[in-house]
Short mmCIF file of C-alpha atoms in Angstrom, two decimals:
data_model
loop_
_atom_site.label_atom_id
_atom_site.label_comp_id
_atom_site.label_asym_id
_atom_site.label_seq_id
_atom_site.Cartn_x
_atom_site.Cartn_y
_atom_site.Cartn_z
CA UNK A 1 -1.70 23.15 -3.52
CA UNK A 2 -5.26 23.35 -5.11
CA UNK A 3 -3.60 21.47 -8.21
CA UNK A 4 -2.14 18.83 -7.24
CA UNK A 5 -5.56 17.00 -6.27
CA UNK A 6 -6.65 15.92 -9.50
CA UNK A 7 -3.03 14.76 -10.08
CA UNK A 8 -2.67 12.06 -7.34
CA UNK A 9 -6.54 11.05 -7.96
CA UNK A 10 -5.20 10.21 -11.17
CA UNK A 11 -2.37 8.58 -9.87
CA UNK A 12 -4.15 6.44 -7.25
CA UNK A 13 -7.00 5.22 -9.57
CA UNK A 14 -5.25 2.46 -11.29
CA UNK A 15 -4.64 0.96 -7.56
CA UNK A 16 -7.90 1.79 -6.76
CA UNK A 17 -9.46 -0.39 -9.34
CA UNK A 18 -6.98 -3.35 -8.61
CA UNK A 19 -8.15 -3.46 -4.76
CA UNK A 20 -11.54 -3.26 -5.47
CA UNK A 21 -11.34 -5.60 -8.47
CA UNK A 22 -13.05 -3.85 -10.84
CA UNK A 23 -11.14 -6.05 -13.57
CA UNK A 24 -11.44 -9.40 -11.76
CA UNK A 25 -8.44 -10.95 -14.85
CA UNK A 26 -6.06 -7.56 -14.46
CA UNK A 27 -6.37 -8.12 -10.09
CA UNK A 28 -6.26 -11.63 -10.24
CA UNK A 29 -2.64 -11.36 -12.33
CA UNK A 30 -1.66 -8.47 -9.67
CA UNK A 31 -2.22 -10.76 -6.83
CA UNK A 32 -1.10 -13.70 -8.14
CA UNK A 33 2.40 -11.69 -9.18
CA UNK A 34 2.66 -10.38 -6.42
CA UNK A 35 2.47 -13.73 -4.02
CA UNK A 36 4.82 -15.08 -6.52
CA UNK A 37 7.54 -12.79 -6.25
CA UNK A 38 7.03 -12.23 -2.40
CA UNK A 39 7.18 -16.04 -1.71
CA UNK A 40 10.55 -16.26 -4.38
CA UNK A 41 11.94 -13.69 -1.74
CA UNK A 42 11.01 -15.47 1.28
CA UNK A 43 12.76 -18.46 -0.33
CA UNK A 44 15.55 -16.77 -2.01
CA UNK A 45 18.02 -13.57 -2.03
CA UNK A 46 17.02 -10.45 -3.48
CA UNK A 47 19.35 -10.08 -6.31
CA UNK A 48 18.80 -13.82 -7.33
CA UNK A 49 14.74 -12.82 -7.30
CA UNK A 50 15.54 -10.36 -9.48
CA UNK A 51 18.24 -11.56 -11.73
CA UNK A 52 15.87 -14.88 -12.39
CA UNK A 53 12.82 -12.70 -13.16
CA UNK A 54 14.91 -10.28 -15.10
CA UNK A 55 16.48 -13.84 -17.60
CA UNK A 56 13.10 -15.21 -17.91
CA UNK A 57 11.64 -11.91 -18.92
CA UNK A 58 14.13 -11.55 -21.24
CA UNK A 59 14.34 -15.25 -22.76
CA UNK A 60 10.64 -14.94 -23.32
CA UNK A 61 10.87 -11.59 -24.99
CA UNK A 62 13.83 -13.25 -27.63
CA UNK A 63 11.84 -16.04 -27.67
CA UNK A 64 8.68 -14.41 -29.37
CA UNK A 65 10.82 -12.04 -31.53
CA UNK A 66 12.80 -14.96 -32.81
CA UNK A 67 8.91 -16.64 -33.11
CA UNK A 68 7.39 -13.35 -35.03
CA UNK A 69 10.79 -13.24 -37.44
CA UNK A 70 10.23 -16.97 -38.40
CA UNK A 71 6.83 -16.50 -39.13
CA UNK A 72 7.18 -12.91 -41.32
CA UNK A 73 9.39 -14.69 -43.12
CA UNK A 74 7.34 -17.79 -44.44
CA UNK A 75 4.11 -15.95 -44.58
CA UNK A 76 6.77 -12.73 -46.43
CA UNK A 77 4.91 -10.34 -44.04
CA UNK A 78 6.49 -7.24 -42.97
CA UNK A 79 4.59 -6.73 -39.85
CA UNK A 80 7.15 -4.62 -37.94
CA UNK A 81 8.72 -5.26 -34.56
CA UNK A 82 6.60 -7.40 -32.72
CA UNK A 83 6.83 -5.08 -29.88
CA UNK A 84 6.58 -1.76 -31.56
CA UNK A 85 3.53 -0.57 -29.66
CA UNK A 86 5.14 -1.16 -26.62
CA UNK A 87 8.38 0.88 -27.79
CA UNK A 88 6.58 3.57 -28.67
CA UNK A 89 4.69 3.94 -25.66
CA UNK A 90 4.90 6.88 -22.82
CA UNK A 91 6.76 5.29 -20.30
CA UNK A 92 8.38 8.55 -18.83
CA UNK A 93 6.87 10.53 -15.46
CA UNK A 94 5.74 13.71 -16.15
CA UNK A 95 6.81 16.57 -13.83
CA UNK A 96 3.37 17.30 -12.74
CA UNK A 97 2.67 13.70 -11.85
CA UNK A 98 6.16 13.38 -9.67
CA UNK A 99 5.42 16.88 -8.14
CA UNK A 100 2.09 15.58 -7.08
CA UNK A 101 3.87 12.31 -5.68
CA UNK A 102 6.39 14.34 -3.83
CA UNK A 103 3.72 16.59 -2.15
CA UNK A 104 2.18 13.63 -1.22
CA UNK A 105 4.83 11.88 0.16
CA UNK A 106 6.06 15.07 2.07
CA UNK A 107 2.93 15.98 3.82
CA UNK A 108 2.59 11.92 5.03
CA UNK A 109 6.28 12.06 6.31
CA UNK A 110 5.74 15.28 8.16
CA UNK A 111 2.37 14.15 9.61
CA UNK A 112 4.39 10.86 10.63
CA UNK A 113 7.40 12.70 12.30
CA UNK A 114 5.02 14.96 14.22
CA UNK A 115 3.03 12.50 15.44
CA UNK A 116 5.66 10.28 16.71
CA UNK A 117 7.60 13.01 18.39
CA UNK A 118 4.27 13.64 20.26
CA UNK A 119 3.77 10.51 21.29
CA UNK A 120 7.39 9.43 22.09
CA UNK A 121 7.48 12.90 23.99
CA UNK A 122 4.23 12.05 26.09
CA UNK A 123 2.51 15.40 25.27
CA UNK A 124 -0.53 13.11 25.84
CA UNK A 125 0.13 10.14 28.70
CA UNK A 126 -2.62 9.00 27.15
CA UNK A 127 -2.06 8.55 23.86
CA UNK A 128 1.50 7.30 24.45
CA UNK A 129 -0.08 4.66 26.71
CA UNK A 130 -2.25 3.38 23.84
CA UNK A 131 1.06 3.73 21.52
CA UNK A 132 3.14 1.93 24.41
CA UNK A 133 0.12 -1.45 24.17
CA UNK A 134 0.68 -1.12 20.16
CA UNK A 135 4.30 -1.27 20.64
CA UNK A 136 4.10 -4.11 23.26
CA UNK A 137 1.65 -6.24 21.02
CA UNK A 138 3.92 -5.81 18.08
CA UNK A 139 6.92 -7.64 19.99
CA UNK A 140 4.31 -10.48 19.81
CA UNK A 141 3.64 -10.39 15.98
CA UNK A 142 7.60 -9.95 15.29
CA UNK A 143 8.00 -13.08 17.34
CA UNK A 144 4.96 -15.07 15.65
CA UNK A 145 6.11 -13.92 11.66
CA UNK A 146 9.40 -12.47 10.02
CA UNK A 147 9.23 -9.28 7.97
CA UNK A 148 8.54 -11.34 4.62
CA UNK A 149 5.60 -13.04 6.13
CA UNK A 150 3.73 -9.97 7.35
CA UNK A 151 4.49 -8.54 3.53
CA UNK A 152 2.75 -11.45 2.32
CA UNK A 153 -0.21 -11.16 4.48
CA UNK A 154 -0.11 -7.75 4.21
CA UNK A 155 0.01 -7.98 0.41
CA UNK A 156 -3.40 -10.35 0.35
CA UNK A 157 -5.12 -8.30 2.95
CA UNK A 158 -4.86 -4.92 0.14
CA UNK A 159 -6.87 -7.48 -2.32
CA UNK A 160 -9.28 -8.71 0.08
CA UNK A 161 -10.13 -6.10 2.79
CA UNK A 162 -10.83 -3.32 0.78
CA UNK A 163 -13.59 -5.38 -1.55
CA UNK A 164 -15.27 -7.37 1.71
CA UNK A 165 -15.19 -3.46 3.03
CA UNK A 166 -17.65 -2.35 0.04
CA UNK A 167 -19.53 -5.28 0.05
CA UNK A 168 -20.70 -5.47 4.00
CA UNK A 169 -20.13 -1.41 4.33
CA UNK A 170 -23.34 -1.01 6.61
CA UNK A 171 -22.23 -3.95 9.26
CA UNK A 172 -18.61 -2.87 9.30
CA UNK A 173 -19.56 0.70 9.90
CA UNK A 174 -21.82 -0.39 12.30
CA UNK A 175 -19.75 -2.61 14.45
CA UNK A 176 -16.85 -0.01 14.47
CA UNK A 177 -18.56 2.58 15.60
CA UNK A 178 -19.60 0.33 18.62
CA UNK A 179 -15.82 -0.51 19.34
CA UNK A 180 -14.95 3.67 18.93
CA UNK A 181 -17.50 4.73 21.01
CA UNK A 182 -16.30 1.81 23.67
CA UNK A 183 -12.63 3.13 23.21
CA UNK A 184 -13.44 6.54 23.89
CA UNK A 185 -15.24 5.56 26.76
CA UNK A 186 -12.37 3.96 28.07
CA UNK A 187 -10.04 6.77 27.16
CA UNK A 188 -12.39 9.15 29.11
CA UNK A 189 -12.20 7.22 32.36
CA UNK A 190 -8.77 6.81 32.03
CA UNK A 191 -8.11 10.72 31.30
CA UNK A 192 -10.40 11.51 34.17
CA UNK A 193 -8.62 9.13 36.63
CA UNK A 194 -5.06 10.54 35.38
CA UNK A 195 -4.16 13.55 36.68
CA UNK A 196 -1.20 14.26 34.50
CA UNK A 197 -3.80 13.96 31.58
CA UNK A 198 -5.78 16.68 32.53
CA UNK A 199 -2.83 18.68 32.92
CA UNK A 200 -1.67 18.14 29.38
CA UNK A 201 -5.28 18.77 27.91
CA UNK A 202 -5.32 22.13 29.90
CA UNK A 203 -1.85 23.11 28.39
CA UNK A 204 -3.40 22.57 24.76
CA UNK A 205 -6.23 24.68 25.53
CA UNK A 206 -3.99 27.75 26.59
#
């Protein structure tokens, strides 16, 4: 699938520069959209979230056509529809770009299924140990925040992360590859003191 590459970089570079706030106005709107509409559904139903956003779009769209109308008429301008560039705009999905999307999307989902059938099928003790202290940890966090709530952090941790990332690259780095190399350490020991994880590792090599 040498083609579809360029595709999805395409794709992903608009999110790119939001996260890493290339335009500091365009990713300050994102984020502050966002939060809005995540914290109107925390508060309220879905389909009133939507139906509210939906009127006020809507009113405000009237609103300025109504405005623009008034005012070609008492300057006796003949400007157009206010919103003609926006009409006559591309807003359909090419095939190439929702073929590159579904390739995408296909190869994560496969990845996804076989990694959690080897892990919920303890081909490696190990790793389904490590997946078992995830899974235990999360009963904590679903008990500590609802599914809204970790959307919302989740949401301001895309705009901040990524940017405090690029701008403290070398310490990060540095500090994580301390905590892998302290992990794997641990994982050796614990593969070495395991008998059954030997066993598996000397069924993958045959």
């Amino acid at each position: 699938m040498p083609e579809s590459a360029p595709s999805l970089c395409t794709i992903l570079d608009p999110l790119e520069s939001l996260i890493y706030w290339r335009n500091a106005a365009r990713s300050g709107a994102a984020l502050g959209a966002g939060l809005a509409l995540l914290v109107a559904l925390a508060c309220c139903s879905v389909v009133s979230v939507l139906a509210y956003v939906s009127l006020l779009a809507l009113s405000a769209a009237v609103a300025f056509r109504l405005y623009k109308n008034v005012l070609q008429a008492v300057q006796k301008t003949n400007d157009g529809h206010p919103f003609k560039w926006l009409l006559e705009a591309e807003v359909s999905v090419s095939a190439e770009r929702a073929q590159a999307l579904a390739a995408a999307a296909t190869a994560h989902l496969n990845a996804a299924l076989y990694e959690l059938r080897r892990l919920f099928l303890v081909e490696d003790l190990v790793d389904s140990l490590k997946f078992g202290v995830l899974l235990w940890c999360l009963t904590y966090v679903g008990a500590c925040f609802n599914g809204i709530t970790l959307i919302i952090l989740g949401w301001i941790a895309l705009f901040t992360l990524p940017k405090a990332y690029e701008m403290n690259k070398a310490q990060v780095d540095a500090n994580l590859e301390l905590a892998r190399a302290k992990i794997n350490e641990i994982t050796a020991k614990v593969r070495a003191a395991v008998p059954l994880g030997r066993r598996a590792e000397g069924d993958k090599d045959k």
